[in-house]
Structures are given as C-alpha cells and as structure tokens.
Short mmCIF file of C-alpha atoms and ligand atoms in Angstrom, two decimals:
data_model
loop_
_atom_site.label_atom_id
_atom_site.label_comp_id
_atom_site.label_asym_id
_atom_site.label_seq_id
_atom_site.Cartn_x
_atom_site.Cartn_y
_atom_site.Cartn_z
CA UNK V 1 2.80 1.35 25.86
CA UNK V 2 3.06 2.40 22.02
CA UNK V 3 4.77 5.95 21.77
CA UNK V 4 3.52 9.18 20.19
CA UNK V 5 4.82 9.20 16.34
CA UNK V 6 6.47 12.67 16.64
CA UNK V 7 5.61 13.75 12.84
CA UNK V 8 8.71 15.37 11.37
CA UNK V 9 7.20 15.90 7.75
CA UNK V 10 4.19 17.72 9.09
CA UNK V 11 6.57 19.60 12.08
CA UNK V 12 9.12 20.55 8.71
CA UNK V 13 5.98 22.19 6.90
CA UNK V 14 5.34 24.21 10.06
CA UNK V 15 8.87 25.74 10.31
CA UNK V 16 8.81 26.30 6.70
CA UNK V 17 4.92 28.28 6.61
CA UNK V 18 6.71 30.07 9.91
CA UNK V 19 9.42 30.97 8.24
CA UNK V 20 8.06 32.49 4.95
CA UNK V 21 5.63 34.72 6.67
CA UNK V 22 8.94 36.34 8.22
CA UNK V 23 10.56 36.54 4.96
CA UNK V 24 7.48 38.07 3.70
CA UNK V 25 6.79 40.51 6.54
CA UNK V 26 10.91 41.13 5.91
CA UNK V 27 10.57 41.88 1.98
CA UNK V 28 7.46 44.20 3.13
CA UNK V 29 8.47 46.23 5.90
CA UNK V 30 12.34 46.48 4.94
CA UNK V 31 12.59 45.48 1.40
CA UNK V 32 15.12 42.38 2.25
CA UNK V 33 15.34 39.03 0.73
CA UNK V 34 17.23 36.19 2.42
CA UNK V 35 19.34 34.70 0.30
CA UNK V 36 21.13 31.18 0.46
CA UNK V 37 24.10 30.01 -1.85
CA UNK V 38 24.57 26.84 -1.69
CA UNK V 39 27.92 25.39 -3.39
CA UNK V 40 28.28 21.64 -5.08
CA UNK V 41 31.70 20.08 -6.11
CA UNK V 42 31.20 17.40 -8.19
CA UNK V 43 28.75 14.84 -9.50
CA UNK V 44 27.78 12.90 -6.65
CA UNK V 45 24.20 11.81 -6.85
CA UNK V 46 23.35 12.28 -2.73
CA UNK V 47 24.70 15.30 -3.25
CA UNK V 48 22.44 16.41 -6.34
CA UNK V 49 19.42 15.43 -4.72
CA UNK V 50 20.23 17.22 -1.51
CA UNK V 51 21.20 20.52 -3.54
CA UNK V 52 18.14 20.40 -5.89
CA UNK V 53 15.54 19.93 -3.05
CA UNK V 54 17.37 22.51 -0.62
CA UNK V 55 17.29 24.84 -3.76
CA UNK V 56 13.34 24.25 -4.45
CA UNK V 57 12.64 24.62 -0.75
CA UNK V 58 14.44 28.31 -0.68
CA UNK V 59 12.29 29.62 -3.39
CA UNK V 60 9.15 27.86 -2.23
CA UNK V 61 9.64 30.18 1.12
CA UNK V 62 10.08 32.94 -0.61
CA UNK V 63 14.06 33.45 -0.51
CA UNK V 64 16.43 33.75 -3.08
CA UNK V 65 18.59 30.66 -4.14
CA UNK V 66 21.86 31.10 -5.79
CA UNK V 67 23.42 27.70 -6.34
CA UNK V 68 26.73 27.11 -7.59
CA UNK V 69 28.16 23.63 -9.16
CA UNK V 70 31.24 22.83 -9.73
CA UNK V 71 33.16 20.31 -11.43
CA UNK V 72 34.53 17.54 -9.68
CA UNK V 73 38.35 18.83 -10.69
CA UNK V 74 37.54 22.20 -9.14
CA UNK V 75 40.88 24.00 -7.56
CA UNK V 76 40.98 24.37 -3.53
CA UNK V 77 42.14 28.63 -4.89
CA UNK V 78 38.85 28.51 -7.25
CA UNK V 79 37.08 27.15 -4.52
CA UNK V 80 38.24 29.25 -1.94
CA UNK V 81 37.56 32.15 -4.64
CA UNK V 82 34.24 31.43 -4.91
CA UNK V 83 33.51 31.85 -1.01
CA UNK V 84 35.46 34.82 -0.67
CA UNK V 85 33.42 36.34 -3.67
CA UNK V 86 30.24 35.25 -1.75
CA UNK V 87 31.19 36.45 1.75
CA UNK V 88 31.64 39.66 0.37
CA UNK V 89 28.02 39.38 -1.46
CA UNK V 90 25.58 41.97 0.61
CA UNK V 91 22.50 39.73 -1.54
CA UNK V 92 23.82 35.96 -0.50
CA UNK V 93 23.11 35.87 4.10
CA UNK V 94 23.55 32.16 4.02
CA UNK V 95 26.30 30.20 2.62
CA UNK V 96 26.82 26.02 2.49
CA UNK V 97 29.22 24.40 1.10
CA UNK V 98 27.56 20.82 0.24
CA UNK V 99 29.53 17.76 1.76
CA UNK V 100 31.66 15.60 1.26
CA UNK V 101 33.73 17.38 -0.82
CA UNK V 102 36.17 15.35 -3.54
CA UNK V 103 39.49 13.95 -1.86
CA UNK V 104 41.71 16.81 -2.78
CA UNK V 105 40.10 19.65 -1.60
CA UNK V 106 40.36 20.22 2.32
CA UNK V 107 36.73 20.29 3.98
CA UNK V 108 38.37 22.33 7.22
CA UNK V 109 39.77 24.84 5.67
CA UNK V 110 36.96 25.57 3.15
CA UNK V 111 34.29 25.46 5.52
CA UNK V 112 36.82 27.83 7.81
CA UNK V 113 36.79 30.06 4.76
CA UNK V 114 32.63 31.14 5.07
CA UNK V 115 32.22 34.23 7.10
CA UNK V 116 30.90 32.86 9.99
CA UNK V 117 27.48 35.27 10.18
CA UNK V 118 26.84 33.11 6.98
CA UNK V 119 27.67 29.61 7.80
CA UNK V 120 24.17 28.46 7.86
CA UNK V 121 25.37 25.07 8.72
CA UNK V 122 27.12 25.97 12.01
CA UNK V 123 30.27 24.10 11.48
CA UNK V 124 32.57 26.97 11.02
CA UNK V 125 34.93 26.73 14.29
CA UNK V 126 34.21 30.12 15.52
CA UNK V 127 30.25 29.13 15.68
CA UNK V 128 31.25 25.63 17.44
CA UNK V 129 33.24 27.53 19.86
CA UNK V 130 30.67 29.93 20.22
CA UNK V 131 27.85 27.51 20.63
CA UNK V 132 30.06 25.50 23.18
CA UNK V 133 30.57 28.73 25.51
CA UNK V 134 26.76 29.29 24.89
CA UNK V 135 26.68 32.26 22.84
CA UNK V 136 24.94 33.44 19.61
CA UNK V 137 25.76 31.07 17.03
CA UNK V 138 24.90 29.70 13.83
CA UNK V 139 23.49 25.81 15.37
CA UNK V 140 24.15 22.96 13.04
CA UNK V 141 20.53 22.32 11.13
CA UNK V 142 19.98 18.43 12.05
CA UNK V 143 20.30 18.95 16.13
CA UNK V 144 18.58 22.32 16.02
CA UNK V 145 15.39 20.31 14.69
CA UNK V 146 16.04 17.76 17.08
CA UNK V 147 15.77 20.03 19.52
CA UNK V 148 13.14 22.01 18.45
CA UNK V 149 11.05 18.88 18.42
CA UNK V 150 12.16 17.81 21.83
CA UNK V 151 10.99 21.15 23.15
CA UNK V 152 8.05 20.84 20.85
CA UNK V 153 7.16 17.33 22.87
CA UNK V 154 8.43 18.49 26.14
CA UNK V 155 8.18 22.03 27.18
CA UNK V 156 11.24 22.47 29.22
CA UNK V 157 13.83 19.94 28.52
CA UNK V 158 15.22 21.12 32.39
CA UNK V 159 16.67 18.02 34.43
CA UNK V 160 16.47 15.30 31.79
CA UNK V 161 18.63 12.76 31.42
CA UNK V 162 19.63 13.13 27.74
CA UNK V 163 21.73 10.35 26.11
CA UNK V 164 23.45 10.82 22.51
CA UNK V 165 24.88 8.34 20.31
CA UNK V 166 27.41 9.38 18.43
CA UNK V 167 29.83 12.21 18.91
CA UNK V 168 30.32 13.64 15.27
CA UNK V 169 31.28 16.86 14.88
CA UNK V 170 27.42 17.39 12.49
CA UNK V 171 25.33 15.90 14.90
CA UNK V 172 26.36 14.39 18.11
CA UNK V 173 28.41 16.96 19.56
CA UNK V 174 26.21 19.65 18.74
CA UNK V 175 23.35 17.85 20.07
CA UNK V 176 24.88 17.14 23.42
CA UNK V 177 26.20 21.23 23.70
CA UNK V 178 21.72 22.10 22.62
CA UNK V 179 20.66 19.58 25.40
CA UNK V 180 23.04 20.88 28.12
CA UNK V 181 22.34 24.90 26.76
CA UNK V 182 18.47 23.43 27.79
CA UNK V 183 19.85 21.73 31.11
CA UNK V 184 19.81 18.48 30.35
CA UNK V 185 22.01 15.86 32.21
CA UNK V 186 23.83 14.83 29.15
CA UNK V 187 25.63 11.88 28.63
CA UNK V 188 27.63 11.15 24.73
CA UNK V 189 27.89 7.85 24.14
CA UNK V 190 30.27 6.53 20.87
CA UNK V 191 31.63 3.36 20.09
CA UNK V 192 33.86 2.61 22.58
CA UNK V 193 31.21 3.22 25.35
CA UNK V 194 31.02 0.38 27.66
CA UNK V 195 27.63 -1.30 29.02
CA UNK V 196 25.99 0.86 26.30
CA UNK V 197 22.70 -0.45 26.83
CA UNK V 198 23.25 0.54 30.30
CA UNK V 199 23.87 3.85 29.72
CA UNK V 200 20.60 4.26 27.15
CA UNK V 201 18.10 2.66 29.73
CA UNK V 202 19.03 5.64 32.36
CA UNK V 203 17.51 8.32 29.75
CA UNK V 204 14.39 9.73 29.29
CA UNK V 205 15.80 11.78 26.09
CA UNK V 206 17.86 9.47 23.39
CA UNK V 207 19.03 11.08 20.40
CA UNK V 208 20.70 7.74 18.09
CA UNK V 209 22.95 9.58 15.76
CA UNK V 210 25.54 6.00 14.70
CA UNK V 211 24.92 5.14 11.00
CA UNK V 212 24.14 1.54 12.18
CA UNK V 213 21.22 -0.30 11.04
CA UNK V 214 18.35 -0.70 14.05
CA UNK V 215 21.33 -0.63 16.41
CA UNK V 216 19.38 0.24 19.32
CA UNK V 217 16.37 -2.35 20.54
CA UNK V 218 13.67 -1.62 22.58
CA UNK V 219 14.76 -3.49 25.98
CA UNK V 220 17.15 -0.33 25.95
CA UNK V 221 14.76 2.47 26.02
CA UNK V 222 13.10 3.39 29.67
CA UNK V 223 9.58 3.09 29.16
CA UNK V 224 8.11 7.00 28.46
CA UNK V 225 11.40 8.17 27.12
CA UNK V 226 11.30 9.98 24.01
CA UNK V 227 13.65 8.82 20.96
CA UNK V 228 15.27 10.74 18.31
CA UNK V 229 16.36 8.48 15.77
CA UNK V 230 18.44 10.09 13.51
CA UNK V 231 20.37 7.78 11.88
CA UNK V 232 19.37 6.98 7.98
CA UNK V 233 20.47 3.40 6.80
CA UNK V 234 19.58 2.23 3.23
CA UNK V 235 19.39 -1.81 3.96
CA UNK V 236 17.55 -4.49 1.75
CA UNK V 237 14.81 -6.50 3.78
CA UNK V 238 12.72 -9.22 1.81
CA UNK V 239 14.82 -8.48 -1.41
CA UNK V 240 13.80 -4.91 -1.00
CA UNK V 241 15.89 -1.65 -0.38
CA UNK V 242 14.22 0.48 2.46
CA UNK V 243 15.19 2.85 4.51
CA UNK V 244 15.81 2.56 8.49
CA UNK V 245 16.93 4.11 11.29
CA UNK V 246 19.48 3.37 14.04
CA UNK V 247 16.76 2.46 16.68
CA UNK V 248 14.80 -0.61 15.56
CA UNK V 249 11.45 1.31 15.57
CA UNK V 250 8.59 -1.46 16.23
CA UNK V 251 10.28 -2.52 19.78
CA UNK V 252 11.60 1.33 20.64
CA UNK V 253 7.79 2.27 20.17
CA UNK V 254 6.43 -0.23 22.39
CA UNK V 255 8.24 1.45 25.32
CA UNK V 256 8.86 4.65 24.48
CA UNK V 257 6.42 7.93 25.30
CA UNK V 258 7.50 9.61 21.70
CA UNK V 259 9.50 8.34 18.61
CA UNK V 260 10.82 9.86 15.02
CA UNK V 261 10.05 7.27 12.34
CA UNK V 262 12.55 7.09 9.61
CA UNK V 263 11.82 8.25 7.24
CA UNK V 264 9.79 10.79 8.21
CA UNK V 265 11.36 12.31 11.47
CA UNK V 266 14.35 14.23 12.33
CA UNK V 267 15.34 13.83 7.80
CA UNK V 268 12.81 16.76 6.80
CA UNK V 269 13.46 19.38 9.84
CA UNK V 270 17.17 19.55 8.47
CA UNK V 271 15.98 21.63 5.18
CA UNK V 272 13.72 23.69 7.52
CA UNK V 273 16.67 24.33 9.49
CA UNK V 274 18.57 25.67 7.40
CA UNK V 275 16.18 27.87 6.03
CA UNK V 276 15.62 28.67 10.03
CA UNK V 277 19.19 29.27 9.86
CA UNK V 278 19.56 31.62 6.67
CA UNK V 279 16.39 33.62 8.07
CA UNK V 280 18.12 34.20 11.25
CA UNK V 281 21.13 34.98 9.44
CA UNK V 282 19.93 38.27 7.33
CA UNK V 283 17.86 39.41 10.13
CA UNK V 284 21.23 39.42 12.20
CA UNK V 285 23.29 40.68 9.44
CA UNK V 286 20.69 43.47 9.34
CA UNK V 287 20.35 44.44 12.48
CA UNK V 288 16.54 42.83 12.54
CA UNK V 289 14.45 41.05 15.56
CA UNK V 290 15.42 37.59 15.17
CA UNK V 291 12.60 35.25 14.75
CA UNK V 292 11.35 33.69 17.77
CA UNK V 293 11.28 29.80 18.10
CA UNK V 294 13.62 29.63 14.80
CA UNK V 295 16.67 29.11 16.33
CA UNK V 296 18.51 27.61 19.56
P1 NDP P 301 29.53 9.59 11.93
O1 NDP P 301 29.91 8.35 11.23
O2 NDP P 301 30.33 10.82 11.72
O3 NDP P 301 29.50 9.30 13.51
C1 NDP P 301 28.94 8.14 14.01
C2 NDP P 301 29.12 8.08 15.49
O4 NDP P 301 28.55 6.86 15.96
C3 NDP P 301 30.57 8.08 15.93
O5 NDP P 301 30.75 8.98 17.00
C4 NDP P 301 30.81 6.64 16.40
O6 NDP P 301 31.68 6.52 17.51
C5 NDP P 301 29.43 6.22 16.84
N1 NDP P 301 29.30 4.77 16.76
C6 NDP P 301 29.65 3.94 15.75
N2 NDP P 301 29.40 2.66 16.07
C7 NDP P 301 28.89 2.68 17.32
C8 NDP P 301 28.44 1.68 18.21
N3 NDP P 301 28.46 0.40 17.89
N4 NDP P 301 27.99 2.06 19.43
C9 NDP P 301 27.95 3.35 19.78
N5 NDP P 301 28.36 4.35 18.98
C10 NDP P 301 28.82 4.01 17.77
O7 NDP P 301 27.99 9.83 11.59
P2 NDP P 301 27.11 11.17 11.57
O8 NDP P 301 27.02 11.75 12.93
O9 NDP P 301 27.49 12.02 10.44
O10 NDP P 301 25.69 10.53 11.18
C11 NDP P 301 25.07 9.57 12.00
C12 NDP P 301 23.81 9.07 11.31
O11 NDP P 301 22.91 10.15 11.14
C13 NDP P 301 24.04 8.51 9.90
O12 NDP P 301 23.13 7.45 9.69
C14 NDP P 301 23.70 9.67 8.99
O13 NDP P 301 23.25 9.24 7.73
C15 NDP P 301 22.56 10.31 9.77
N6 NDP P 301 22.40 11.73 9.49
C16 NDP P 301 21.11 12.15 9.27
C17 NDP P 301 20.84 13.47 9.03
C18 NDP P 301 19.44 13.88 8.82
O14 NDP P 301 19.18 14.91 8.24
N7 NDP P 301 18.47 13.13 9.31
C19 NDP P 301 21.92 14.46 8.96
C20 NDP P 301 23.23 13.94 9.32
C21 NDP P 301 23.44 12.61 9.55
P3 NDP P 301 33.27 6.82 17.43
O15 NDP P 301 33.38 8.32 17.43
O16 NDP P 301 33.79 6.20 18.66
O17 NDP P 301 33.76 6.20 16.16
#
C-alpha cells in the first residue's frame, strides 16, 4: 500500500481563502476588522521568523496585525502592562504571546494574563478547562488543524482508535481532548509508555507529537491508518541539514491509508489556525455567526 499524501500547504491555503472571504463579508456587512497582536520578547531567531510570517499572513487575509517586540530585558510588570493595555483594546480580538519567553519572565502567569476571548492560542487555563469539559473554547492552533484534516480525510472520526504521542500541554493533550470531543477511542502515549509499538499498531488514527527524529517506523502503523506527523526535527543526513518528522515517512507510507509529510503537513495549518482562531474570536466578541468548519 503507499498512503494518500494529505497536502497541508495546499489544505493551509484553503483555510486561509475561507477565512478572508469572512473577514471580508465581516468588514462589509458590519464594518469589523479582526485584529491579531502578536507579542515578541527578545531576539530569538525561531521566534522572528515565526512572528514575521504570522504577521504577513494576517494582512494577506485581510486582518489587521499589530505586533509588538520587545527587548530581551523586558520587565514581567511591562510585560504584563502590555497585555492588560491590549485586553482592554476593542481593535486587537486576538492576542499571542510568542514562546518561549526569556528565563525570567513566567510563561504561566503571562499567558494567564490574556483575556481568555482573546487567547488565540488556547492555552489560557480557563480555555483548557473549558475545552476539557467540552465547551466553547479557544482550541490550541496545531491540533485544531490536525483535526480539521483528520475530519477532512475521514468524515466522522466516530469509533476510531486514536493514538497520540506526546502529552504536552501545546499539542498532545489538546489533541487527545479534539479526538475524544469527535468520539474517538483515545489512547496518549509519552515516554514512559510501555510496549509502545504495541500500543501504535492498535490505531487507525496516530497523531506523533515527540520531538524525536523518525521515532516511529512503519512495522508500527496498522496498514490503512492515517498518520499525523507532527513532530519537526532539524537533523543532518549526507552532510546536509533537512528537516524530518517523528514518523520515518518512506516506511509509515508504505502501510498507511494517509500521511502528513514534513515539511509540508500539519507545519502550515498552524498559521491558518490561528487566523481560524482570531476570526472566530471577533465574531464571538461581537456577537457574530461563527464561521462554520473554522473551529473545533
Ligand atoms: P514536548 O517536548 O513538550 O513533548 C514531547 C512529548 O513526547 C512528551 O510528552 C514526551 O513524554 C513524549 N516523548 C518523548 N520521548 C518519547 C519516547 N521515546 N516515546 C514516547 N513519547 C516520548 O514537545 P511538543 O509537544 O511541544 O512538540 C512535539 C513536536 O512537535 C516537536 O518536534 C515540535 O517541534 C513539534 N511541533 C510542531 C508544531 C507545528 O506547527 N507543526 C507546533 C508545535 C510543536 P513525557 O511527557 O513522558 O516526557
């Protein structure tokens, strides 16, 4: 069998053409424009790139962009300020605070400072609560385009066995609360998860989120399961640096029904996500239709 390449560039460009029609149909019929702020501490270069292509990506769809960068010495009060000044901003609906944030400066409590209605990333506690009790939330951008590929692929996700790898708080967990919310048999797996192979050939859904090179071979996938690899790993092979995932993609696709290459996968639905996620927000915070198939 060789799997389906599930396209994640080309699925990304859909979300994003969906999403600016709403934001123009919004600007039309109610004279709003969404509006994301997105905050950088510091110089790191992962960081930069992130911020600058998020940034060109709001404007390309049509929404305002206010981005913020601070230096690397910035104050957890400035910091704090600086939300609390943007909370209070009726112009800014989405806010995200890039990470990781320099060593002094507490990454719970800042991200604990958005409003929630604006945490466009989802990992404000009330919205992890509130996903986990399967209510309205703000869903964490990478496993909300997992998921909106899975149901993409799939239809109804209803009665799968799901397995995740990983249990972060950004992706694994979130993942595993989406795939039960779609009634999924769901089953976390992390590092201290015996017989893991085990585990992986029951599923017919696995979502690798480790930060380990190629971890997972193919002789662990069920034949016609669909993989989610969204694990990014910068490794050198023949002297060169490329970029890999955490399933080792030529033997997962000769058994699997459907595969993310990375890159190229589950990488470009996180920007469309979170533009997803700031469109959802105004239309909320203004007592709008939300869009349909934008969100969890
Ligand atoms: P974390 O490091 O926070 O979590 C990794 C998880 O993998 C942990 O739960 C850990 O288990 C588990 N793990 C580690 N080693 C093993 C092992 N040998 N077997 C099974 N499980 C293991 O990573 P993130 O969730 O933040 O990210 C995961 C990957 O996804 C990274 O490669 C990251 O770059 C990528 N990523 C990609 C995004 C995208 O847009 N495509 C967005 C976010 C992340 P334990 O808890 O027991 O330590």
């Amino acid at each position: 069998m060789t799997a389906q390449i599930i396209d994640g560039k080309a699925f990304a460009a859909k979300v994003r053409a969906e999403v600016a029609q709403h934001v123009a149909q919004m600007k039309a019929a109610h004279g709003i424009t969404p509006g994301l702020a997105v905050v950088l501490v510091g110089e790191d270069p992962a960081s930069q790139v992130y911020v600058r292509s998020k940034g060109k990506q709001t404007v390309e769809v049509g929404m305002n962009s206010f981005e913020h960068k601070l230096d690397a010495a910035t104050s957890e009060a400035d910091l704090l300020a600086l939300i609390a000044q943007l909370n209070a901003d009726p112009a800014v609906h989405g806010i995200l605070v890039q990470l990781p944030l320099p060593g002094h400066l507490n990454e719970d409590l800042v991200i604990n400072a958005i409003a929630p209605e604006k945490d466009v990333d989802g990992f404000h506690i009330s919205n992890v609560g509130l996903l986990a009790t399967g209510q309205k939330a703000m869903v964490p951008c990478t496993p909300l385009g997992c998921l909106m590929m899975l149901r993409d692929h799939h239809g109804s996700l209803s009665g799968l066995n799901a397995v995740v790898i990983g249990r972060s708080n950004i992706v694994g967990k979130p993942m595993a609360q989406l795939l039960l919310r779609d009634s999924c048999t769901v089953t976390v797996a992390h590092s201290r998860t015996k017989d893991i192979a085990d585990v992986v050939r029951g599923a017919d859904i696995v979502v690798a989120a480790v930060g380990r090179a190629e971890m997972v071979p193919g002789d662990w996938i069920k034949p016609g399961a669909t993989v989610i690899d969204v694990g990014i790993n910068r490794i050198e092979r023949d002297g060169k640096p490329v970029l890999v995932g955490d399933c080792d993609f030529d033997s997962c696709a000769a058994v699997a029904g459907a595969i993310t290459p990375v890159p190229g996968g589950v990488g470009p639905m996180t920007i469309a996500c979170l533009l997803a996620n700031t469109l959802t927000a105004c239309a909320r915070a203004n007592g709008l239709d939300e869009p349909q198939g934008l969100t969890a």
